[in-house]
């Protein structure tokens, strides 16, 4: 009986720790893709070099593909890192790849940006 109670406590502690970590993540998995806090689909760009710490989508590109911005003082954790943008702002990256929204997606679950620009844009996946 004590063993079962101990296992139940350990399981609930692990679940709470996982839930807290997930709550701190800048995006969450939903239906096999990453979504931002607003539940809108996130994308990655083939022209970004994973792990470079920079975004290749600036200026007009960022108007169409708004970055998933990081707040000042945002700290990398696990698969999440922060990249520097040309304008000095910071943006979240997942596994070294900067994340973006697509301005033409109208509602959560839309993936109209997938395959855009000669298949250079892709839905971000966990």
Short mmCIF file of N, CA, C and O in Angstrom, two decimals:
data_model
loop_
_atom_site.label_atom_id
_atom_site.label_comp_id
_atom_site.label_asym_id
_atom_site.label_seq_id
_atom_site.Cartn_x
_atom_site.Cartn_y
_atom_site.Cartn_z
N UNK A 1 0.82 -1.19 0.00
CA UNK A 1 0.00 0.00 0.00
C UNK A 1 0.87 1.26 0.00
O UNK A 1 0.60 2.19 -0.72
N UNK A 2 1.90 1.25 0.84
CA UNK A 2 2.80 2.41 0.91
C UNK A 2 3.51 2.60 -0.43
O UNK A 2 3.68 3.71 -0.89
N UNK A 3 3.89 1.48 -1.06
CA UNK A 3 4.57 1.55 -2.35
C UNK A 3 3.68 2.22 -3.40
O UNK A 3 4.12 3.06 -4.16
N UNK A 4 2.39 1.86 -3.43
CA UNK A 4 1.45 2.46 -4.38
C UNK A 4 1.28 3.96 -4.12
O UNK A 4 1.23 4.76 -5.04
N UNK A 5 1.21 4.32 -2.85
CA UNK A 5 1.07 5.74 -2.50
C UNK A 5 2.31 6.52 -2.90
O UNK A 5 2.23 7.63 -3.42
N UNK A 6 3.49 5.93 -2.69
CA UNK A 6 4.75 6.58 -3.06
C UNK A 6 4.81 6.77 -4.58
O UNK A 6 5.18 7.84 -5.07
N UNK A 7 4.43 5.73 -5.34
CA UNK A 7 4.42 5.83 -6.80
C UNK A 7 3.44 6.90 -7.27
O UNK A 7 3.72 7.66 -8.20
N UNK A 8 2.29 6.98 -6.64
CA UNK A 8 1.29 7.99 -7.02
C UNK A 8 1.82 9.39 -6.75
O UNK A 8 1.65 10.30 -7.56
N UNK A 9 2.50 9.57 -5.62
CA UNK A 9 3.08 10.89 -5.29
C UNK A 9 4.16 11.24 -6.29
O UNK A 9 4.22 12.37 -6.78
N UNK A 10 5.04 10.29 -6.61
CA UNK A 10 6.11 10.55 -7.59
C UNK A 10 5.54 10.89 -8.95
O UNK A 10 6.00 11.81 -9.62
N UNK A 11 4.50 10.18 -9.37
CA UNK A 11 3.89 10.44 -10.67
C UNK A 11 3.26 11.83 -10.70
O UNK A 11 3.41 12.57 -11.68
N UNK A 12 2.56 12.21 -9.65
CA UNK A 12 1.91 13.52 -9.65
C UNK A 12 2.95 14.64 -9.57
O UNK A 12 2.78 15.69 -10.17
N UNK A 13 4.07 14.41 -8.87
CA UNK A 13 5.15 15.41 -8.81
C UNK A 13 5.78 15.58 -10.18
O UNK A 13 6.03 16.70 -10.63
N UNK A 14 6.04 14.47 -10.88
CA UNK A 14 6.62 14.55 -12.22
C UNK A 14 5.67 15.25 -13.18
O UNK A 14 6.09 16.08 -13.99
N UNK A 15 4.38 14.95 -13.09
CA UNK A 15 3.39 15.60 -13.95
C UNK A 15 3.34 17.09 -13.68
O UNK A 15 3.29 17.91 -14.60
N UNK A 16 3.39 17.48 -12.42
CA UNK A 16 3.37 18.90 -12.07
C UNK A 16 4.60 19.61 -12.61
O UNK A 16 4.52 20.72 -13.13
N UNK A 17 5.77 18.97 -12.50
CA UNK A 17 7.00 19.57 -13.01
C UNK A 17 6.93 19.71 -14.53
O UNK A 17 7.30 20.74 -15.09
N UNK A 18 6.41 18.68 -15.22
CA UNK A 18 6.26 18.75 -16.67
C UNK A 18 5.29 19.86 -17.06
O UNK A 18 5.54 20.63 -17.97
N UNK A 19 4.17 19.97 -16.35
CA UNK A 19 3.18 21.00 -16.65
C UNK A 19 3.75 22.39 -16.44
O UNK A 19 3.50 23.30 -17.22
N UNK A 20 4.55 22.58 -15.39
CA UNK A 20 5.17 23.89 -15.14
C UNK A 20 6.15 24.23 -16.25
O UNK A 20 6.19 25.36 -16.73
N UNK A 21 6.94 23.24 -16.69
CA UNK A 21 7.90 23.49 -17.77
C UNK A 21 7.15 23.82 -19.05
O UNK A 21 7.54 24.72 -19.80
N UNK A 22 6.07 23.10 -19.34
CA UNK A 22 5.29 23.37 -20.54
C UNK A 22 4.67 24.75 -20.49
O UNK A 22 4.57 25.45 -21.49
N UNK A 23 4.24 25.17 -19.29
CA UNK A 23 3.62 26.48 -19.14
C UNK A 23 4.64 27.59 -19.40
O UNK A 23 4.28 28.67 -19.85
N UNK A 24 5.93 27.32 -19.13
CA UNK A 24 6.97 28.31 -19.35
C UNK A 24 7.45 28.36 -20.80
O UNK A 24 8.15 29.28 -21.19
N UNK A 25 7.13 27.34 -21.59
CA UNK A 25 7.57 27.30 -22.98
C UNK A 25 6.85 28.39 -23.78
O UNK A 25 5.68 28.68 -23.52
N UNK A 26 7.55 29.00 -24.74
CA UNK A 26 6.94 30.06 -25.54
C UNK A 26 5.90 29.56 -26.54
O UNK A 26 5.14 30.35 -27.09
N UNK A 27 5.87 28.26 -26.81
CA UNK A 27 4.90 27.67 -27.73
C UNK A 27 4.57 26.28 -27.22
O UNK A 27 5.30 25.72 -26.41
N UNK A 28 3.47 25.74 -27.72
CA UNK A 28 3.05 24.41 -27.29
C UNK A 28 2.69 23.56 -28.49
O UNK A 28 2.29 24.07 -29.54
N UNK A 29 2.81 22.23 -28.34
CA UNK A 29 2.37 21.35 -29.42
C UNK A 29 0.85 21.24 -29.44
O UNK A 29 0.21 21.21 -28.39
N UNK A 30 0.31 21.24 -30.64
CA UNK A 30 -1.13 21.04 -30.82
C UNK A 30 -1.35 20.40 -32.19
O UNK A 30 -0.89 20.95 -33.20
N UNK A 31 -2.01 19.28 -32.21
CA UNK A 31 -2.31 18.58 -33.48
C UNK A 31 -1.07 18.37 -34.34
O UNK A 31 -1.10 18.55 -35.55
N UNK A 32 0.05 18.01 -33.70
CA UNK A 32 1.28 17.69 -34.43
C UNK A 32 2.09 18.88 -34.89
O UNK A 32 3.03 18.71 -35.66
N UNK A 33 1.73 20.08 -34.43
CA UNK A 33 2.51 21.27 -34.82
C UNK A 33 2.69 22.16 -33.60
O UNK A 33 2.05 21.96 -32.57
N UNK A 34 3.59 23.14 -33.73
CA UNK A 34 3.77 24.11 -32.66
C UNK A 34 2.86 25.30 -32.89
O UNK A 34 2.71 25.76 -34.03
N UNK A 35 2.27 25.78 -31.81
CA UNK A 35 1.43 26.98 -31.88
C UNK A 35 1.89 27.96 -30.82
O UNK A 35 2.41 27.58 -29.78
N UNK A 36 1.70 29.24 -31.12
CA UNK A 36 2.07 30.29 -30.19
C UNK A 36 1.04 30.42 -29.08
O UNK A 36 0.02 29.72 -29.07
N UNK A 37 1.28 31.35 -28.15
CA UNK A 37 0.35 31.57 -27.05
C UNK A 37 -1.06 31.91 -27.51
O UNK A 37 -2.03 31.66 -26.81
N UNK A 38 -1.20 32.45 -28.73
CA UNK A 38 -2.50 32.79 -29.29
C UNK A 38 -3.13 31.60 -30.04
O UNK A 38 -4.14 31.76 -30.71
N UNK A 39 -2.49 30.43 -29.96
CA UNK A 39 -2.94 29.19 -30.60
C UNK A 39 -2.77 29.21 -32.12
O UNK A 39 -3.26 28.30 -32.81
N UNK A 40 -2.09 30.22 -32.67
CA UNK A 40 -1.87 30.28 -34.12
C UNK A 40 -0.63 29.45 -34.48
O UNK A 40 0.33 29.37 -33.71
N UNK A 41 -0.67 28.85 -35.67
CA UNK A 41 0.38 27.99 -36.17
C UNK A 41 1.70 28.75 -36.28
O UNK A 41 1.73 29.91 -36.71
N UNK A 42 2.79 28.06 -35.93
CA UNK A 42 4.13 28.62 -36.09
C UNK A 42 4.84 27.91 -37.23
O UNK A 42 4.56 26.74 -37.53
N UNK A 43 5.76 28.64 -37.86
CA UNK A 43 6.47 28.15 -39.03
C UNK A 43 7.98 28.32 -38.87
O UNK A 43 8.44 29.15 -38.09
N UNK A 44 8.73 27.54 -39.65
CA UNK A 44 10.18 27.69 -39.77
C UNK A 44 10.50 28.01 -41.23
O UNK A 44 9.73 27.68 -42.14
N UNK A 45 11.64 28.65 -41.43
CA UNK A 45 12.07 29.15 -42.73
C UNK A 45 13.36 28.45 -43.13
O UNK A 45 14.34 28.47 -42.38
N UNK A 46 13.40 27.85 -44.33
CA UNK A 46 14.58 27.12 -44.79
C UNK A 46 15.83 28.00 -44.89
O UNK A 46 16.94 27.49 -44.80
N UNK A 47 15.66 29.29 -45.09
CA UNK A 47 16.83 30.17 -45.23
C UNK A 47 17.49 30.51 -43.89
O UNK A 47 18.58 31.06 -43.86
N UNK A 48 16.81 30.18 -42.79
CA UNK A 48 17.44 30.33 -41.47
C UNK A 48 18.41 29.17 -41.27
O UNK A 48 18.08 28.02 -41.58
N UNK A 49 19.59 29.49 -40.78
CA UNK A 49 20.58 28.46 -40.50
C UNK A 49 20.42 28.06 -39.04
O UNK A 49 20.63 28.88 -38.14
N UNK A 50 20.00 26.81 -38.83
CA UNK A 50 19.74 26.32 -37.47
C UNK A 50 20.98 26.50 -36.61
O UNK A 50 22.08 26.16 -37.01
N UNK A 51 20.78 27.07 -35.43
CA UNK A 51 21.86 27.25 -34.49
C UNK A 51 22.72 28.48 -34.72
O UNK A 51 23.64 28.74 -33.96
N UNK A 52 22.41 29.28 -35.75
CA UNK A 52 23.24 30.45 -36.05
C UNK A 52 22.97 31.61 -35.10
O UNK A 52 23.77 32.53 -35.00
N UNK A 53 21.83 31.57 -34.42
CA UNK A 53 21.48 32.65 -33.51
C UNK A 53 20.95 33.89 -34.20
O UNK A 53 20.82 34.94 -33.60
N UNK A 54 20.62 33.75 -35.51
CA UNK A 54 20.11 34.89 -36.28
C UNK A 54 18.88 34.47 -37.08
O UNK A 54 18.69 33.32 -37.39
N UNK A 55 18.10 35.49 -37.45
CA UNK A 55 16.93 35.28 -38.30
C UNK A 55 17.24 35.81 -39.69
O UNK A 55 17.81 36.89 -39.84
N UNK A 56 16.85 35.07 -40.71
CA UNK A 56 17.03 35.51 -42.10
C UNK A 56 15.80 36.25 -42.62
O UNK A 56 15.80 36.73 -43.75
N UNK A 57 14.76 36.36 -41.81
CA UNK A 57 13.52 37.02 -42.23
C UNK A 57 13.37 38.33 -41.47
O UNK A 57 12.96 38.35 -40.31
N UNK A 58 13.72 39.43 -42.14
CA UNK A 58 13.67 40.76 -41.56
C UNK A 58 12.96 41.71 -42.52
O UNK A 58 12.64 41.33 -43.63
N UNK A 59 12.71 42.92 -42.09
CA UNK A 59 12.08 43.92 -42.95
C UNK A 59 10.72 43.47 -43.45
O UNK A 59 9.86 43.06 -42.68
N UNK A 60 10.53 43.55 -44.78
CA UNK A 60 9.25 43.17 -45.39
C UNK A 60 8.90 41.71 -45.14
O UNK A 60 7.73 41.37 -45.01
N UNK A 61 9.90 40.87 -45.10
CA UNK A 61 9.66 39.46 -44.82
C UNK A 61 8.97 39.31 -43.46
O UNK A 61 8.00 38.57 -43.32
N UNK A 62 9.45 40.04 -42.46
CA UNK A 62 8.88 39.94 -41.11
C UNK A 62 7.48 40.56 -41.02
O UNK A 62 6.74 40.28 -40.08
N UNK A 63 7.11 41.38 -42.00
CA UNK A 63 5.74 41.91 -42.04
C UNK A 63 4.78 40.77 -42.39
O UNK A 63 3.72 40.63 -41.80
N UNK A 64 5.17 39.95 -43.37
CA UNK A 64 4.36 38.81 -43.78
C UNK A 64 4.50 37.62 -42.83
O UNK A 64 3.58 36.83 -42.68
N UNK A 65 5.68 37.49 -42.25
CA UNK A 65 5.99 36.37 -41.36
C UNK A 65 6.43 36.93 -40.00
O UNK A 65 7.61 36.95 -39.67
N UNK A 66 5.49 37.41 -39.19
CA UNK A 66 5.85 38.00 -37.90
C UNK A 66 6.56 36.98 -37.00
O UNK A 66 6.10 35.85 -36.86
N UNK A 67 7.68 37.38 -36.43
CA UNK A 67 8.42 36.47 -35.55
C UNK A 67 7.69 36.22 -34.23
O UNK A 67 6.92 37.07 -33.78
N UNK A 68 7.94 35.07 -33.65
CA UNK A 68 7.49 34.79 -32.29
C UNK A 68 8.49 35.50 -31.38
O UNK A 68 9.59 35.00 -31.13
N UNK A 69 8.11 36.70 -30.95
CA UNK A 69 9.03 37.56 -30.20
C UNK A 69 9.28 37.03 -28.80
O UNK A 69 8.40 36.45 -28.18
N UNK A 70 10.50 37.25 -28.33
CA UNK A 70 10.88 36.92 -26.96
C UNK A 70 10.96 38.22 -26.17
O UNK A 70 11.36 39.25 -26.71
N UNK A 71 10.55 38.15 -24.94
CA UNK A 71 10.64 39.34 -24.09
C UNK A 71 12.09 39.56 -23.67
O UNK A 71 12.90 38.64 -23.70
N UNK A 72 12.39 40.78 -23.29
CA UNK A 72 13.74 41.07 -22.82
C UNK A 72 14.00 40.23 -21.58
O UNK A 72 13.15 40.09 -20.72
N UNK A 73 15.15 39.63 -21.54
CA UNK A 73 15.50 38.77 -20.42
C UNK A 73 15.05 37.33 -20.58
O UNK A 73 15.25 36.51 -19.68
N UNK A 74 14.43 36.99 -21.72
CA UNK A 74 14.02 35.60 -21.97
C UNK A 74 15.26 34.72 -21.96
O UNK A 74 16.29 35.08 -22.53
N UNK A 75 15.17 33.59 -21.31
CA UNK A 75 16.32 32.71 -21.17
C UNK A 75 16.11 31.39 -21.91
O UNK A 75 15.01 30.83 -21.87
N UNK A 76 17.14 30.91 -22.60
CA UNK A 76 17.04 29.61 -23.25
C UNK A 76 16.79 28.51 -22.23
O UNK A 76 17.26 28.60 -21.09
N UNK A 77 16.05 27.49 -22.64
CA UNK A 77 15.79 26.33 -21.77
C UNK A 77 15.46 25.14 -22.65
O UNK A 77 14.58 25.22 -23.50
N UNK A 78 16.18 24.06 -22.46
CA UNK A 78 15.92 22.84 -23.23
C UNK A 78 16.08 23.09 -24.72
O UNK A 78 17.12 23.57 -25.16
N UNK A 79 15.04 22.79 -25.49
CA UNK A 79 15.09 22.97 -26.96
C UNK A 79 14.84 24.42 -27.38
O UNK A 79 14.87 24.73 -28.57
N UNK A 80 14.55 25.29 -26.42
CA UNK A 80 14.21 26.68 -26.71
C UNK A 80 15.42 27.58 -26.58
O UNK A 80 16.17 27.51 -25.61
N UNK A 81 15.63 28.45 -27.57
CA UNK A 81 16.71 29.42 -27.52
C UNK A 81 16.19 30.76 -28.02
O UNK A 81 15.07 30.86 -28.52
N UNK A 82 16.99 31.78 -27.84
CA UNK A 82 16.62 33.13 -28.25
C UNK A 82 17.62 33.58 -29.31
O UNK A 82 18.82 33.43 -29.14
N UNK A 83 17.09 34.11 -30.42
CA UNK A 83 17.96 34.61 -31.49
C UNK A 83 17.83 36.12 -31.60
O UNK A 83 16.80 36.70 -31.25
N UNK A 84 18.88 36.73 -32.09
CA UNK A 84 18.93 38.18 -32.27
C UNK A 84 18.42 38.54 -33.66
O UNK A 84 18.81 37.93 -34.65
N UNK A 85 17.57 39.54 -33.74
CA UNK A 85 17.05 40.02 -35.02
C UNK A 85 17.87 41.22 -35.48
O UNK A 85 18.55 41.86 -34.68
N UNK A 86 17.80 41.54 -36.75
CA UNK A 86 18.55 42.68 -37.30
C UNK A 86 18.22 44.00 -36.61
O UNK A 86 19.07 44.87 -36.50
N UNK A 87 16.97 44.13 -36.12
CA UNK A 87 16.57 45.37 -35.47
C UNK A 87 16.92 45.41 -33.98
O UNK A 87 16.57 46.34 -33.27
N UNK A 88 17.62 44.37 -33.50
CA UNK A 88 18.02 44.32 -32.10
C UNK A 88 17.05 43.60 -31.20
O UNK A 88 17.37 43.29 -30.05
N UNK A 89 15.84 43.33 -31.68
CA UNK A 89 14.85 42.60 -30.89
C UNK A 89 15.26 41.12 -30.82
O UNK A 89 16.16 40.68 -31.54
N UNK A 90 14.58 40.37 -29.96
CA UNK A 90 14.87 38.95 -29.84
C UNK A 90 13.64 38.13 -30.20
O UNK A 90 12.51 38.59 -30.10
N UNK A 91 13.91 36.92 -30.62
CA UNK A 91 12.88 36.02 -31.15
C UNK A 91 13.15 34.63 -30.61
O UNK A 91 14.30 34.22 -30.44
N UNK A 92 12.08 33.86 -30.40
CA UNK A 92 12.23 32.49 -29.95
C UNK A 92 12.60 31.58 -31.12
O UNK A 92 12.15 31.76 -32.24
N UNK A 93 13.40 30.57 -30.80
CA UNK A 93 13.76 29.52 -31.75
C UNK A 93 13.55 28.17 -31.06
O UNK A 93 13.73 28.04 -29.85
N UNK A 94 13.16 27.19 -31.84
CA UNK A 94 12.98 25.83 -31.35
C UNK A 94 13.99 24.94 -32.04
O UNK A 94 14.04 24.91 -33.27
N UNK A 95 14.81 24.28 -31.25
CA UNK A 95 15.90 23.45 -31.77
C UNK A 95 16.76 24.26 -32.74
O UNK A 95 17.17 23.79 -33.80
N UNK A 96 17.01 25.52 -32.38
CA UNK A 96 17.89 26.39 -33.15
C UNK A 96 17.25 27.06 -34.35
O UNK A 96 17.89 27.84 -35.04
N UNK A 97 15.97 26.79 -34.61
CA UNK A 97 15.29 27.36 -35.78
C UNK A 97 14.30 28.44 -35.34
O UNK A 97 13.35 28.15 -34.61
N UNK A 98 14.50 29.69 -35.78
CA UNK A 98 13.57 30.77 -35.42
C UNK A 98 12.15 30.43 -35.84
O UNK A 98 11.92 29.77 -36.85
N UNK A 99 11.19 30.91 -35.04
CA UNK A 99 9.77 30.63 -35.27
C UNK A 99 9.03 31.89 -35.70
O UNK A 99 9.30 32.98 -35.21
N UNK A 100 8.06 31.69 -36.60
CA UNK A 100 7.29 32.79 -37.18
C UNK A 100 5.82 32.40 -37.29
O UNK A 100 5.48 31.23 -37.42
N UNK A 101 4.98 33.41 -37.32
CA UNK A 101 3.57 33.25 -37.69
C UNK A 101 3.46 33.61 -39.18
O UNK A 101 4.34 34.24 -39.75
N UNK A 102 2.36 33.26 -39.81
CA UNK A 102 2.07 33.66 -41.19
C UNK A 102 0.90 34.64 -41.13
O UNK A 102 -0.16 34.30 -40.59
N UNK A 103 1.08 35.82 -41.67
CA UNK A 103 0.07 36.88 -41.55
C UNK A 103 -1.26 36.52 -42.21
O UNK A 103 -2.30 37.10 -41.89
N UNK A 104 -1.27 35.57 -43.12
CA UNK A 104 -2.50 35.21 -43.83
C UNK A 104 -3.31 34.12 -43.13
O UNK A 104 -4.43 33.84 -43.54
N UNK A 105 -2.75 33.50 -42.10
CA UNK A 105 -3.55 32.55 -41.31
C UNK A 105 -4.60 33.35 -40.56
O UNK A 105 -4.27 34.33 -39.88
N UNK A 106 -5.85 32.95 -40.68
CA UNK A 106 -6.94 33.72 -40.09
C UNK A 106 -7.42 33.25 -38.73
O UNK A 106 -7.95 34.03 -37.96
N UNK A 107 -7.21 31.96 -38.46
CA UNK A 107 -7.72 31.42 -37.20
C UNK A 107 -6.81 30.27 -36.74
O UNK A 107 -6.07 29.71 -37.55
N UNK A 108 -6.88 29.93 -35.45
CA UNK A 108 -6.09 28.79 -34.97
C UNK A 108 -6.36 27.55 -35.81
O UNK A 108 -7.49 27.29 -36.21
N UNK A 109 -5.30 26.83 -36.09
CA UNK A 109 -5.41 25.62 -36.91
C UNK A 109 -5.13 25.85 -38.38
O UNK A 109 -4.85 24.90 -39.11
N UNK A 110 -5.20 27.10 -38.85
CA UNK A 110 -4.86 27.39 -40.25
C UNK A 110 -3.38 27.09 -40.50
O UNK A 110 -2.54 27.37 -39.64
N UNK A 111 -3.08 26.55 -41.67
CA UNK A 111 -1.69 26.26 -42.05
C UNK A 111 -1.43 26.72 -43.48
O UNK A 111 -0.73 26.06 -44.24
N UNK A 112 -2.01 27.86 -43.85
CA UNK A 112 -1.92 28.31 -45.23
C UNK A 112 -0.51 28.73 -45.64
O UNK A 112 -0.25 28.88 -46.83
N UNK A 113 0.39 28.89 -44.69
CA UNK A 113 1.76 29.27 -45.01
C UNK A 113 2.65 28.08 -45.35
O UNK A 113 3.76 28.26 -45.87
N UNK A 114 2.18 26.87 -45.06
CA UNK A 114 3.00 25.68 -45.29
C UNK A 114 3.29 25.53 -46.78
O UNK A 114 2.37 25.48 -47.60
N UNK A 115 4.57 25.49 -47.14
CA UNK A 115 4.97 25.31 -48.53
C UNK A 115 5.13 26.61 -49.31
O UNK A 115 5.47 26.58 -50.50
N UNK A 116 4.91 27.75 -48.68
CA UNK A 116 5.03 29.04 -49.38
C UNK A 116 6.47 29.30 -49.81
O UNK A 116 7.40 28.72 -49.26
N UNK A 117 6.61 30.22 -50.77
CA UNK A 117 7.90 30.65 -51.31
C UNK A 117 8.73 29.45 -51.78
O UNK A 117 9.80 29.17 -51.28
N UNK A 118 8.17 28.73 -52.76
CA UNK A 118 8.84 27.55 -53.32
C UNK A 118 9.21 26.53 -52.26
O UNK A 118 10.31 25.99 -52.26
N UNK A 119 8.28 26.30 -51.35
CA UNK A 119 8.43 25.31 -50.28
C UNK A 119 9.53 25.66 -49.28
O UNK A 119 10.13 24.77 -48.68
N UNK A 120 9.79 26.95 -49.07
CA UNK A 120 10.81 27.38 -48.10
C UNK A 120 10.24 27.54 -46.69
O UNK A 120 11.00 27.62 -45.73
N UNK A 121 8.93 27.61 -46.57
CA UNK A 121 8.27 27.76 -45.26
C UNK A 121 7.55 26.46 -44.91
O UNK A 121 6.88 25.88 -45.76
N UNK A 122 7.68 26.07 -43.63
CA UNK A 122 7.09 24.82 -43.18
C UNK A 122 6.46 25.00 -41.81
O UNK A 122 6.97 25.77 -40.98
N UNK A 123 5.39 24.28 -41.56
CA UNK A 123 4.80 24.25 -40.23
C UNK A 123 5.87 23.73 -39.28
O UNK A 123 6.54 22.73 -39.55
N UNK A 124 6.04 24.40 -38.15
CA UNK A 124 6.98 23.97 -37.12
C UNK A 124 6.39 22.78 -36.37
O UNK A 124 5.23 22.81 -35.97
N UNK A 125 7.20 21.75 -36.20
CA UNK A 125 6.73 20.54 -35.52
C UNK A 125 7.57 20.26 -34.29
O UNK A 125 8.77 20.52 -34.29
N UNK A 126 6.91 19.75 -33.24
CA UNK A 126 7.66 19.45 -32.00
C UNK A 126 8.60 18.27 -32.19
O UNK A 126 8.49 17.52 -33.11
#
